mmCIF file of N, CA and C in Angstrom:
data_model
loop_
_atom_site.group_PDB
_atom_site.id
_atom_site.type_symbol
_atom_site.label_atom_id
_atom_site.label_comp_id
_atom_site.label_asym_id
_atom_site.label_seq_id
_atom_site.Cartn_x
_atom_site.Cartn_y
_atom_site.Cartn_z
ATOM 1 N N MET D 1 24.760 12.859 -44.225
ATOM 2 C CA MET D 1 24.453 12.212 -42.965
ATOM 3 C C MET D 1 24.330 13.248 -41.844
ATOM 4 N N LYS D 2 25.275 14.216 -41.817
ATOM 5 C CA LYS D 2 25.235 15.243 -40.784
ATOM 6 C C LYS D 2 23.990 16.109 -40.933
ATOM 7 N N ASN D 3 23.621 16.391 -42.185
ATOM 8 C CA ASN D 3 22.439 17.222 -42.410
ATOM 9 C C ASN D 3 21.179 16.527 -41.909
ATOM 10 N N TRP D 4 21.097 15.222 -42.077
ATOM 11 C CA TRP D 4 19.930 14.471 -41.614
ATOM 12 C C TRP D 4 19.830 14.513 -40.091
ATOM 13 N N LYS D 5 20.972 14.403 -39.444
ATOM 14 C CA LYS D 5 20.969 14.452 -37.980
ATOM 15 C C LYS D 5 20.530 15.826 -37.476
ATOM 16 N N LYS D 6 21.029 16.883 -38.153
ATOM 17 C CA LYS D 6 20.642 18.236 -37.756
ATOM 18 C C LYS D 6 19.151 18.454 -37.992
ATOM 19 N N LEU D 7 18.660 17.980 -39.128
ATOM 20 C CA LEU D 7 17.247 18.130 -39.452
ATOM 21 C C LEU D 7 16.378 17.364 -38.454
ATOM 22 N N ALA D 8 16.806 16.158 -38.113
ATOM 23 C CA ALA D 8 16.054 15.356 -37.147
ATOM 24 C C ALA D 8 16.046 16.034 -35.778
ATOM 25 N N ALA D 9 17.180 16.615 -35.383
ATOM 26 C CA ALA D 9 17.260 17.300 -34.096
ATOM 27 C C ALA D 9 16.345 18.520 -34.069
ATOM 28 N N VAL D 10 16.312 19.274 -35.156
ATOM 29 C CA VAL D 10 15.455 20.456 -35.227
ATOM 30 C C VAL D 10 13.985 20.047 -35.197
ATOM 31 N N LEU D 11 13.626 19.018 -35.958
ATOM 32 C CA LEU D 11 12.238 18.554 -35.986
ATOM 33 C C LEU D 11 11.803 18.020 -34.623
ATOM 34 N N LEU D 12 12.674 17.281 -33.985
ATOM 35 C CA LEU D 12 12.351 16.749 -32.660
ATOM 36 C C LEU D 12 12.185 17.867 -31.644
ATOM 37 N N SER D 13 13.062 18.853 -31.707
ATOM 38 C CA SER D 13 12.955 19.998 -30.793
ATOM 39 C C SER D 13 11.652 20.744 -31.020
ATOM 40 N N GLY D 14 11.293 20.930 -32.286
ATOM 41 C CA GLY D 14 10.032 21.612 -32.608
ATOM 42 C C GLY D 14 8.830 20.829 -32.110
ATOM 43 N N ALA D 15 8.868 19.518 -32.274
ATOM 44 C CA ALA D 15 7.756 18.686 -31.813
ATOM 45 C C ALA D 15 7.632 18.746 -30.295
ATOM 46 N N MET D 16 8.767 18.716 -29.605
ATOM 47 C CA MET D 16 8.732 18.782 -28.145
ATOM 48 C C MET D 16 8.202 20.133 -27.671
ATOM 49 N N LEU D 17 8.594 21.205 -28.356
ATOM 50 C CA LEU D 17 8.087 22.527 -28.006
ATOM 51 C C LEU D 17 6.587 22.621 -28.230
ATOM 52 N N ALA D 18 6.120 22.049 -29.326
ATOM 53 C CA ALA D 18 4.687 22.096 -29.628
ATOM 54 C C ALA D 18 3.885 21.316 -28.593
ATOM 55 N N VAL D 19 4.397 20.175 -28.195
ATOM 56 C CA VAL D 19 3.681 19.355 -27.216
ATOM 57 C C VAL D 19 3.643 20.036 -25.859
ATOM 58 N N THR D 20 4.777 20.527 -25.390
ATOM 59 C CA THR D 20 4.801 21.163 -24.073
ATOM 60 C C THR D 20 4.170 22.542 -24.104
ATOM 61 N N GLY D 21 4.228 23.224 -25.209
ATOM 62 C CA GLY D 21 3.603 24.538 -25.319
ATOM 63 C C GLY D 21 2.095 24.451 -25.254
ATOM 64 N N GLY D 22 1.529 23.386 -25.761
ATOM 65 C CA GLY D 22 0.081 23.204 -25.716
ATOM 66 C C GLY D 22 -0.418 22.979 -24.306
ATOM 67 N N CYS D 23 0.403 22.403 -23.471
ATOM 68 C CA CYS D 23 0.000 22.135 -22.089
ATOM 69 C C CYS D 23 0.107 23.372 -21.213
ATOM 70 N N ALA D 24 0.886 24.347 -21.628
ATOM 71 C CA ALA D 24 1.121 25.521 -20.800
ATOM 72 C C ALA D 24 0.208 26.664 -21.197
ATOM 73 N N GLY D 25 -1.012 26.346 -21.587
ATOM 74 C CA GLY D 25 -1.967 27.366 -22.012
ATOM 75 C C GLY D 25 -2.272 28.334 -20.890
ATOM 76 N N GLY D 26 -2.961 29.416 -21.242
ATOM 77 C CA GLY D 26 -3.315 30.442 -20.270
ATOM 78 C C GLY D 26 -4.290 29.912 -19.235
ATOM 79 N N THR D 27 -4.573 30.770 -18.272
ATOM 80 C CA THR D 27 -5.489 30.363 -17.216
ATOM 81 C C THR D 27 -6.913 30.426 -17.728
ATOM 82 N N SER D 28 -7.706 29.523 -17.258
ATOM 83 C CA SER D 28 -9.119 29.537 -17.611
ATOM 84 C C SER D 28 -9.906 29.725 -16.331
ATOM 85 N N SER D 29 -10.915 30.555 -16.415
ATOM 86 C CA SER D 29 -11.705 30.795 -15.212
ATOM 87 C C SER D 29 -12.972 29.969 -15.281
ATOM 88 N N SER D 30 -13.282 29.351 -14.193
ATOM 89 C CA SER D 30 -14.478 28.533 -14.103
ATOM 90 C C SER D 30 -15.561 29.342 -13.419
ATOM 91 N N THR D 31 -16.719 29.387 -14.044
ATOM 92 C CA THR D 31 -17.808 30.161 -13.466
ATOM 93 C C THR D 31 -18.849 29.266 -12.817
ATOM 94 N N ALA D 32 -18.476 28.026 -12.539
ATOM 95 C CA ALA D 32 -19.422 27.106 -11.916
ATOM 96 C C ALA D 32 -19.670 27.527 -10.477
ATOM 97 N N GLU D 33 -20.937 27.572 -10.131
ATOM 98 C CA GLU D 33 -21.301 27.950 -8.774
ATOM 99 C C GLU D 33 -21.476 26.697 -7.935
ATOM 100 N N PRO D 34 -21.185 26.780 -6.655
ATOM 101 C CA PRO D 34 -21.366 25.600 -5.810
ATOM 102 C C PRO D 34 -22.845 25.216 -5.736
ATOM 103 N N VAL D 35 -23.086 23.917 -5.733
ATOM 104 C CA VAL D 35 -24.450 23.409 -5.657
ATOM 105 C C VAL D 35 -24.871 23.389 -4.198
ATOM 106 N N PRO D 36 -25.986 23.998 -3.868
ATOM 107 C CA PRO D 36 -26.410 23.988 -2.465
ATOM 108 C C PRO D 36 -26.845 22.593 -2.049
ATOM 109 N N GLN D 37 -26.521 22.230 -0.807
ATOM 110 C CA GLN D 37 -26.891 20.920 -0.285
ATOM 111 C C GLN D 37 -28.284 20.985 0.313
ATOM 112 N N THR D 38 -28.996 19.895 0.140
ATOM 113 C CA THR D 38 -30.316 19.822 0.756
ATOM 114 C C THR D 38 -30.160 19.434 2.213
ATOM 115 N N GLU D 39 -31.233 19.578 2.971
ATOM 116 C CA GLU D 39 -31.181 19.220 4.388
ATOM 117 C C GLU D 39 -30.938 17.731 4.575
ATOM 118 N N ALA D 40 -31.467 16.915 3.662
ATOM 119 C CA ALA D 40 -31.285 15.468 3.768
ATOM 120 C C ALA D 40 -29.817 15.094 3.585
ATOM 121 N N GLU D 41 -29.158 15.729 2.605
ATOM 122 C CA GLU D 41 -27.739 15.438 2.378
ATOM 123 C C GLU D 41 -26.904 15.862 3.577
ATOM 124 N N THR D 42 -27.222 17.011 4.152
ATOM 125 C CA THR D 42 -26.487 17.492 5.316
ATOM 126 C C THR D 42 -26.688 16.558 6.503
ATOM 127 N N ALA D 43 -27.922 16.102 6.717
ATOM 128 C CA ALA D 43 -28.206 15.188 7.826
ATOM 129 C C ALA D 43 -27.508 13.852 7.621
ATOM 130 N N GLU D 44 -27.472 13.385 6.363
ATOM 131 C CA GLU D 44 -26.802 12.112 6.066
ATOM 132 C C GLU D 44 -25.305 12.215 6.332
ATOM 133 N N ALA D 45 -24.688 13.321 5.933
ATOM 134 C CA ALA D 45 -23.257 13.516 6.175
ATOM 135 C C ALA D 45 -22.970 13.577 7.673
ATOM 136 N N ALA D 46 -23.840 14.236 8.429
ATOM 137 C CA ALA D 46 -23.652 14.314 9.880
ATOM 138 C C ALA D 46 -23.790 12.942 10.519
ATOM 139 N N ALA D 47 -24.740 12.130 10.026
ATOM 140 C CA ALA D 47 -24.925 10.776 10.568
ATOM 141 C C ALA D 47 -23.711 9.909 10.276
ATOM 142 N N ASP D 48 -23.144 10.044 9.059
ATOM 143 C CA ASP D 48 -21.942 9.283 8.715
ATOM 144 C C ASP D 48 -20.788 9.657 9.632
ATOM 145 N N THR D 49 -20.609 10.945 9.878
ATOM 146 C CA THR D 49 -19.532 11.402 10.750
ATOM 147 C C THR D 49 -19.734 10.877 12.165
ATOM 148 N N GLU D 50 -20.987 10.899 12.643
ATOM 149 C CA GLU D 50 -21.280 10.409 13.987
ATOM 150 C C GLU D 50 -21.018 8.911 14.085
ATOM 151 N N ALA D 51 -21.385 8.157 13.041
ATOM 152 C CA ALA D 51 -21.152 6.711 13.044
ATOM 153 C C ALA D 51 -19.662 6.420 13.063
ATOM 154 N N MET D 52 -18.880 7.184 12.289
ATOM 155 C CA MET D 52 -17.437 6.970 12.267
ATOM 156 C C MET D 52 -16.840 7.282 13.634
ATOM 157 N N THR D 53 -17.343 8.302 14.299
ATOM 158 C CA THR D 53 -16.840 8.657 15.618
ATOM 159 C C THR D 53 -17.149 7.555 16.622
ATOM 160 N N GLU D 54 -18.345 6.962 16.535
ATOM 161 C CA GLU D 54 -18.700 5.872 17.440
ATOM 162 C C GLU D 54 -17.812 4.658 17.205
ATOM 163 N N GLU D 55 -17.508 4.359 15.919
ATOM 164 C CA GLU D 55 -16.624 3.231 15.610
ATOM 165 C C GLU D 55 -15.233 3.471 16.178
ATOM 166 N N ASP D 56 -14.743 4.703 16.035
ATOM 167 C CA ASP D 56 -13.422 5.025 16.574
ATOM 168 C C ASP D 56 -13.404 4.872 18.091
ATOM 169 N N ALA D 57 -14.461 5.313 18.757
ATOM 170 C CA ALA D 57 -14.531 5.197 20.214
ATOM 171 C C ALA D 57 -14.585 3.734 20.629
ATOM 172 N N THR D 58 -15.335 2.917 19.885
ATOM 173 C CA THR D 58 -15.417 1.489 20.190
ATOM 174 C C THR D 58 -14.060 0.833 20.005
ATOM 175 N N ALA D 59 -13.374 1.179 18.910
ATOM 176 C CA ALA D 59 -12.053 0.601 18.657
ATOM 177 C C ALA D 59 -11.068 1.016 19.742
ATOM 178 N N ALA D 60 -11.141 2.256 20.190
ATOM 179 C CA ALA D 60 -10.235 2.721 21.237
ATOM 180 C C ALA D 60 -10.518 2.010 22.551
ATOM 181 N N ALA D 61 -11.792 1.781 22.854
ATOM 182 C CA ALA D 61 -12.137 1.096 24.097
ATOM 183 C C ALA D 61 -11.686 -0.354 24.061
ATOM 184 N N GLU D 62 -11.812 -0.996 22.896
ATOM 185 C CA GLU D 62 -11.413 -2.394 22.785
ATOM 186 C C GLU D 62 -9.899 -2.548 22.778
ATOM 187 N N SER D 63 -9.182 -1.517 22.362
ATOM 188 C CA SER D 63 -7.734 -1.633 22.277
ATOM 189 C C SER D 63 -7.064 -1.588 23.647
ATOM 190 N N ASP D 64 -7.825 -1.306 24.702
ATOM 191 C CA ASP D 64 -7.252 -1.297 26.041
ATOM 192 C C ASP D 64 -6.988 -2.707 26.555
ATOM 193 N N GLY D 65 -7.642 -3.725 25.974
ATOM 194 C CA GLY D 65 -7.485 -5.101 26.425
ATOM 195 C C GLY D 65 -6.270 -5.761 25.800
ATOM 196 N N GLU D 66 -6.297 -7.089 25.791
ATOM 197 C CA GLU D 66 -5.194 -7.867 25.234
ATOM 198 C C GLU D 66 -5.291 -8.008 23.719
ATOM 199 N N THR D 67 -6.485 -7.756 23.163
ATOM 200 C CA THR D 67 -6.687 -7.901 21.726
ATOM 201 C C THR D 67 -7.235 -6.612 21.131
ATOM 202 N N ILE D 68 -7.134 -6.540 19.816
ATOM 203 C CA ILE D 68 -7.686 -5.422 19.061
ATOM 204 C C ILE D 68 -8.666 -6.001 18.055
ATOM 205 N N THR D 69 -9.859 -5.434 17.965
ATOM 206 C CA THR D 69 -10.851 -5.880 16.998
ATOM 207 C C THR D 69 -10.760 -4.984 15.775
ATOM 208 N N VAL D 70 -10.610 -5.606 14.614
ATOM 209 C CA VAL D 70 -10.461 -4.879 13.363
ATOM 210 C C VAL D 70 -11.603 -5.276 12.440
ATOM 211 N N THR D 71 -12.235 -4.293 11.802
ATOM 212 C CA THR D 71 -13.279 -4.543 10.814
ATOM 213 C C THR D 71 -12.775 -4.036 9.472
ATOM 214 N N ASP D 72 -12.749 -4.924 8.464
ATOM 215 C CA ASP D 72 -12.271 -4.502 7.155
ATOM 216 C C ASP D 72 -13.410 -3.899 6.342
ATOM 217 N N HIS D 73 -13.121 -3.523 5.090
ATOM 218 C CA HIS D 73 -14.100 -2.853 4.240
ATOM 219 C C HIS D 73 -15.257 -3.754 3.850
ATOM 220 N N LEU D 74 -15.078 -5.057 3.917
ATOM 221 C CA LEU D 74 -16.151 -5.989 3.587
ATOM 222 C C LEU D 74 -17.029 -6.308 4.789
ATOM 223 N N GLY D 75 -16.665 -5.778 5.944
ATOM 224 C CA GLY D 75 -17.448 -6.013 7.142
ATOM 225 C C GLY D 75 -16.979 -7.203 7.960
ATOM 226 N N ASN D 76 -15.888 -7.848 7.562
ATOM 227 C CA ASN D 76 -15.348 -8.966 8.335
ATOM 228 C C ASN D 76 -14.727 -8.437 9.622
ATOM 229 N N VAL D 77 -15.072 -9.056 10.727
ATOM 230 C CA VAL D 77 -14.544 -8.641 12.026
ATOM 231 C C VAL D 77 -13.520 -9.674 12.476
ATOM 232 N N VAL D 78 -12.324 -9.201 12.767
ATOM 233 C CA VAL D 78 -11.231 -10.082 13.182
ATOM 234 C C VAL D 78 -10.645 -9.532 14.475
ATOM 235 N N GLU D 79 -10.348 -10.421 15.389
ATOM 236 C CA GLU D 79 -9.733 -10.032 16.652
ATOM 237 C C GLU D 79 -8.281 -10.500 16.635
ATOM 238 N N VAL D 80 -7.353 -9.578 16.803
ATOM 239 C CA VAL D 80 -5.929 -9.911 16.781
ATOM 240 C C VAL D 80 -5.293 -9.471 18.099
ATOM 241 N N PRO D 81 -4.233 -10.171 18.521
ATOM 242 C CA PRO D 81 -3.561 -9.764 19.760
ATOM 243 C C PRO D 81 -2.847 -8.427 19.582
ATOM 244 N N LYS D 82 -2.696 -7.717 20.680
ATOM 245 C CA LYS D 82 -1.989 -6.437 20.635
ATOM 246 C C LYS D 82 -0.525 -6.627 20.253
ATOM 247 N N GLU D 83 0.112 -7.589 20.859
ATOM 248 C CA GLU D 83 1.518 -7.864 20.584
ATOM 249 C C GLU D 83 1.610 -8.987 19.553
ATOM 250 N N ILE D 84 2.152 -8.681 18.396
ATOM 251 C CA ILE D 84 2.309 -9.670 17.331
ATOM 252 C C ILE D 84 3.704 -10.272 17.446
ATOM 253 N N ASP D 85 3.751 -11.595 17.629
ATOM 254 C CA ASP D 85 5.034 -12.275 17.788
ATOM 255 C C ASP D 85 5.443 -13.061 16.552
ATOM 256 N N ARG D 86 4.457 -13.451 15.727
ATOM 257 C CA ARG D 86 4.760 -14.274 14.562
ATOM 258 C C ARG D 86 4.018 -13.718 13.350
ATOM 259 N N ILE D 87 4.681 -13.774 12.191
ATOM 260 C CA ILE D 87 4.113 -13.237 10.956
ATOM 261 C C ILE D 87 4.214 -14.289 9.866
ATOM 262 N N VAL D 88 3.129 -14.463 9.117
ATOM 263 C CA VAL D 88 3.130 -15.306 7.923
ATOM 264 C C VAL D 88 2.821 -14.393 6.748
ATOM 265 N N VAL D 89 3.661 -14.429 5.730
ATOM 266 C CA VAL D 89 3.484 -13.588 4.551
ATOM 267 C C VAL D 89 3.053 -14.475 3.397
ATOM 268 N N GLY D 90 1.924 -14.137 2.764
ATOM 269 C CA GLY D 90 1.402 -14.920 1.645
ATOM 270 C C GLY D 90 2.158 -14.641 0.360
ATOM 271 N N ASN D 91 1.431 -14.403 -0.702
ATOM 272 C CA ASN D 91 2.013 -14.238 -2.032
ATOM 273 C C ASN D 91 2.444 -12.812 -2.337
ATOM 274 N N ILE D 92 2.927 -12.111 -1.363
ATOM 275 C CA ILE D 92 3.489 -10.781 -1.598
ATOM 276 C C ILE D 92 5.001 -10.973 -1.545
ATOM 277 N N TYR D 93 5.583 -11.223 -2.696
ATOM 278 C CA TYR D 93 6.943 -11.758 -2.768
ATOM 279 C C TYR D 93 8.024 -10.928 -2.086
ATOM 280 N N PRO D 94 8.093 -9.616 -2.229
ATOM 281 C CA PRO D 94 9.205 -8.925 -1.566
ATOM 282 C C PRO D 94 8.962 -8.623 -0.096
ATOM 283 N N LEU D 95 7.747 -8.863 0.408
ATOM 284 C CA LEU D 95 7.428 -8.458 1.776
ATOM 285 C C LEU D 95 8.257 -9.152 2.855
ATOM 286 N N PRO D 96 8.595 -10.442 2.741
ATOM 287 C CA PRO D 96 9.440 -11.030 3.789
ATOM 288 C C PRO D 96 10.782 -10.314 3.946
ATOM 289 N N SER D 97 11.387 -9.916 2.841
ATOM 290 C CA SER D 97 12.669 -9.213 2.953
ATOM 291 C C SER D 97 12.479 -7.826 3.544
ATOM 292 N N VAL D 98 11.394 -7.155 3.182
ATOM 293 C CA VAL D 98 11.129 -5.822 3.730
ATOM 294 C C VAL D 98 10.890 -5.905 5.236
ATOM 295 N N LEU D 99 10.081 -6.880 5.664
ATOM 296 C CA LEU D 99 9.801 -7.030 7.099
ATOM 297 C C LEU D 99 11.046 -7.439 7.877
ATOM 298 N N THR D 100 11.859 -8.293 7.290
ATOM 299 C CA THR D 100 13.088 -8.715 7.965
ATOM 300 C C THR D 100 14.004 -7.524 8.195
ATOM 301 N N ILE D 101 14.134 -6.690 7.204
ATOM 302 C CA ILE D 101 14.986 -5.508 7.350
ATOM 303 C C ILE D 101 14.340 -4.511 8.311
ATOM 304 N N PHE D 102 13.007 -4.368 8.243
ATOM 305 C CA PHE D 102 12.308 -3.437 9.136
ATOM 306 C C PHE D 102 12.489 -3.834 10.599
ATOM 307 N N PHE D 103 12.313 -5.129 10.901
ATOM 308 C CA PHE D 103 12.454 -5.599 12.278
ATOM 309 C C PHE D 103 13.906 -5.885 12.646
ATOM 310 N N ASP D 104 14.804 -5.823 11.676
ATOM 311 C CA ASP D 104 16.218 -6.142 11.848
ATOM 312 C C ASP D 104 16.388 -7.552 12.407
ATOM 313 N N SER D 105 15.467 -8.441 12.016
ATOM 314 C CA SER D 105 15.512 -9.830 12.448
ATOM 315 C C SER D 105 14.514 -10.621 11.616
ATOM 316 N N GLY D 106 14.810 -11.885 11.396
ATOM 317 C CA GLY D 106 13.888 -12.753 10.689
ATOM 318 C C GLY D 106 13.155 -13.695 11.610
ATOM 319 N N GLU D 107 13.286 -13.509 12.912
ATOM 320 C CA GLU D 107 12.687 -14.424 13.885
ATOM 321 C C GLU D 107 11.163 -14.383 13.886
ATOM 322 N N LYS D 108 10.557 -13.232 13.605
ATOM 323 C CA LYS D 108 9.099 -13.128 13.627
ATOM 324 C C LYS D 108 8.454 -13.777 12.405
ATOM 325 N N ILE D 109 9.179 -13.926 11.324
ATOM 326 C CA ILE D 109 8.606 -14.496 10.101
ATOM 327 C C ILE D 109 8.657 -16.011 10.209
ATOM 328 N N VAL D 110 7.469 -16.623 10.340
ATOM 329 C CA VAL D 110 7.392 -18.074 10.502
ATOM 330 C C VAL D 110 6.855 -18.760 9.253
ATOM 331 N N GLY D 111 6.396 -18.003 8.270
ATOM 332 C CA GLY D 111 5.902 -18.591 7.035
ATOM 333 C C GLY D 111 5.977 -17.597 5.897
ATOM 334 N N MET D 112 6.292 -18.110 4.705
ATOM 335 C CA MET D 112 6.353 -17.258 3.517
ATOM 336 C C MET D 112 6.137 -18.110 2.281
ATOM 337 N N ALA D 113 5.876 -17.469 1.173
ATOM 338 C CA ALA D 113 5.685 -18.168 -0.090
ATOM 339 C C ALA D 113 6.991 -18.820 -0.528
ATOM 340 N N ASP D 114 6.868 -19.892 -1.293
ATOM 341 C CA ASP D 114 8.038 -20.640 -1.752
ATOM 342 C C ASP D 114 8.973 -19.766 -2.585
ATOM 343 N N VAL D 115 8.407 -18.890 -3.389
ATOM 344 C CA VAL D 115 9.228 -18.001 -4.224
ATOM 345 C C VAL D 115 10.070 -17.080 -3.348
ATOM 346 N N SER D 116 9.479 -16.576 -2.281
ATOM 347 C CA SER D 116 10.220 -15.708 -1.363
ATOM 348 C C SER D 116 11.330 -16.475 -0.657
ATOM 349 N N MET D 117 11.047 -17.741 -0.312
ATOM 350 C CA MET D 117 12.060 -18.566 0.345
ATOM 351 C C MET D 117 13.230 -18.823 -0.598
ATOM 352 N N LYS D 118 12.932 -19.119 -1.859
ATOM 353 C CA LYS D 118 14.016 -19.351 -2.828
ATOM 354 C C LYS D 118 14.858 -18.098 -3.003
ATOM 355 N N ALA D 119 14.207 -16.939 -3.020
ATOM 356 C CA ALA D 119 14.954 -15.684 -3.128
ATOM 357 C C ALA D 119 15.834 -15.469 -1.902
ATOM 358 N N ALA D 120 15.324 -15.825 -0.721
ATOM 359 C CA ALA D 120 16.112 -15.674 0.508
ATOM 360 C C ALA D 120 17.288 -16.641 0.521
ATOM 361 N N GLN D 121 17.070 -17.870 0.032
ATOM 362 C CA GLN D 121 18.139 -18.865 0.013
ATOM 363 C C GLN D 121 19.234 -18.501 -0.979
ATOM 364 N N ASN D 122 18.858 -17.926 -2.100
ATOM 365 C CA ASN D 122 19.830 -17.625 -3.152
ATOM 366 C C ASN D 122 20.358 -16.204 -3.098
ATOM 367 N N GLY D 123 19.797 -15.384 -2.243
ATOM 368 C CA GLY D 123 20.208 -13.988 -2.204
ATOM 369 C C GLY D 123 20.906 -13.617 -0.917
ATOM 370 N N LEU D 124 21.023 -12.342 -0.730
ATOM 371 C CA LEU D 124 21.718 -11.798 0.427
ATOM 372 C C LEU D 124 20.912 -11.902 1.713
ATOM 373 N N LEU D 125 19.585 -11.986 1.602
ATOM 374 C CA LEU D 125 18.741 -12.015 2.793
ATOM 375 C C LEU D 125 19.070 -13.202 3.685
ATOM 376 N N GLY D 126 19.271 -14.372 3.088
ATOM 377 C CA GLY D 126 19.606 -15.563 3.855
ATOM 378 C C GLY D 126 20.967 -15.478 4.517
ATOM 379 N N GLU D 127 21.873 -14.741 3.905
ATOM 380 C CA GLU D 127 23.207 -14.571 4.494
ATOM 381 C C GLU D 127 23.178 -13.567 5.650
ATOM 382 N N LEU D 128 22.428 -12.481 5.476
ATOM 383 C CA LEU D 128 22.376 -11.453 6.512
ATOM 384 C C LEU D 128 21.493 -11.855 7.687
ATOM 385 N N TYR D 129 20.394 -12.548 7.394
ATOM 386 C CA TYR D 129 19.440 -12.964 8.426
ATOM 387 C C TYR D 129 19.156 -14.455 8.256
ATOM 388 N N PRO D 130 20.041 -15.330 8.700
ATOM 389 C CA PRO D 130 19.856 -16.771 8.479
ATOM 390 C C PRO D 130 18.622 -17.342 9.174
ATOM 391 N N GLU D 131 18.097 -16.673 10.205
ATOM 392 C CA GLU D 131 16.911 -17.189 10.894
ATOM 393 C C GLU D 131 15.666 -17.173 10.007
ATOM 394 N N VAL D 132 15.671 -16.359 8.956
ATOM 395 C CA VAL D 132 14.521 -16.314 8.049
ATOM 396 C C VAL D 132 14.414 -17.595 7.218
ATOM 397 N N LEU D 133 15.511 -18.323 7.102
ATOM 398 C CA LEU D 133 15.505 -19.562 6.320
ATOM 399 C C LEU D 133 14.757 -20.685 7.028
ATOM 400 N N GLY D 134 14.392 -20.502 8.281
ATOM 401 C CA GLY D 134 13.637 -21.506 9.019
ATOM 402 C C GLY D 134 12.124 -21.366 8.862
ATOM 403 N N ALA D 135 11.669 -20.414 8.078
ATOM 404 C CA ALA D 135 10.227 -20.200 7.899
ATOM 405 C C ALA D 135 9.622 -21.324 7.068
ATOM 406 N N GLU D 136 8.365 -21.650 7.343
ATOM 407 C CA GLU D 136 7.642 -22.696 6.618
ATOM 408 C C GLU D 136 7.130 -22.152 5.284
ATOM 409 N N THR D 137 7.044 -23.031 4.292
ATOM 410 C CA THR D 137 6.497 -22.639 2.994
ATOM 411 C C THR D 137 5.324 -23.513 2.568
ATOM 412 N N GLY D 138 5.027 -24.560 3.307
ATOM 413 C CA GLY D 138 4.000 -25.511 2.901
ATOM 414 C C GLY D 138 2.575 -25.022 3.047
ATOM 415 N N PHE D 139 2.342 -23.959 3.809
ATOM 416 C CA PHE D 139 0.969 -23.504 4.026
ATOM 417 C C PHE D 139 0.320 -22.999 2.741
ATOM 418 N N ILE D 140 1.128 -22.579 1.781
ATOM 419 C CA ILE D 140 0.586 -22.083 0.511
ATOM 420 C C ILE D 140 -0.069 -23.218 -0.263
ATOM 421 N N SER D 141 0.579 -24.379 -0.286
ATOM 422 C CA SER D 141 0.042 -25.517 -1.039
ATOM 423 C C SER D 141 -0.887 -26.380 -0.193
ATOM 424 N N GLY D 142 -1.067 -26.049 1.063
ATOM 425 C CA GLY D 142 -1.982 -26.781 1.927
ATOM 426 C C GLY D 142 -1.351 -27.947 2.659
ATOM 427 N N THR D 143 -0.031 -28.017 2.704
ATOM 428 C CA THR D 143 0.628 -29.115 3.425
ATOM 429 C C THR D 143 1.150 -28.653 4.768
#
């Protein structure tokens, strides 16, 4: 029995050495030369940078008011208030507890998924921040 254990240990050590030794090979030099960019590619990159700068300037100008306009990757434009007073968390289950701890209060959370509410009721979150237990859960099911 002892011999089998020693043999297994030696074989395992050898296998681990072989696996890690293969990854630690010598340096390889790459002789690939950079591909020169055409004038069209350079102009396109400059136009993209200019467009991004204009978007940033527009966003900065709009952020001076009471609302902020946000455009997502799909092109949807949403206007949100600068000061957020209430938060509804959808099906991201641990997020209500993370936000409650981040804000050190559950007062801003006015809605959460039913699973998150059950976790808050049965866990420490409801004991530490009882105001989070007043959040609505019916918006998920449409009630």
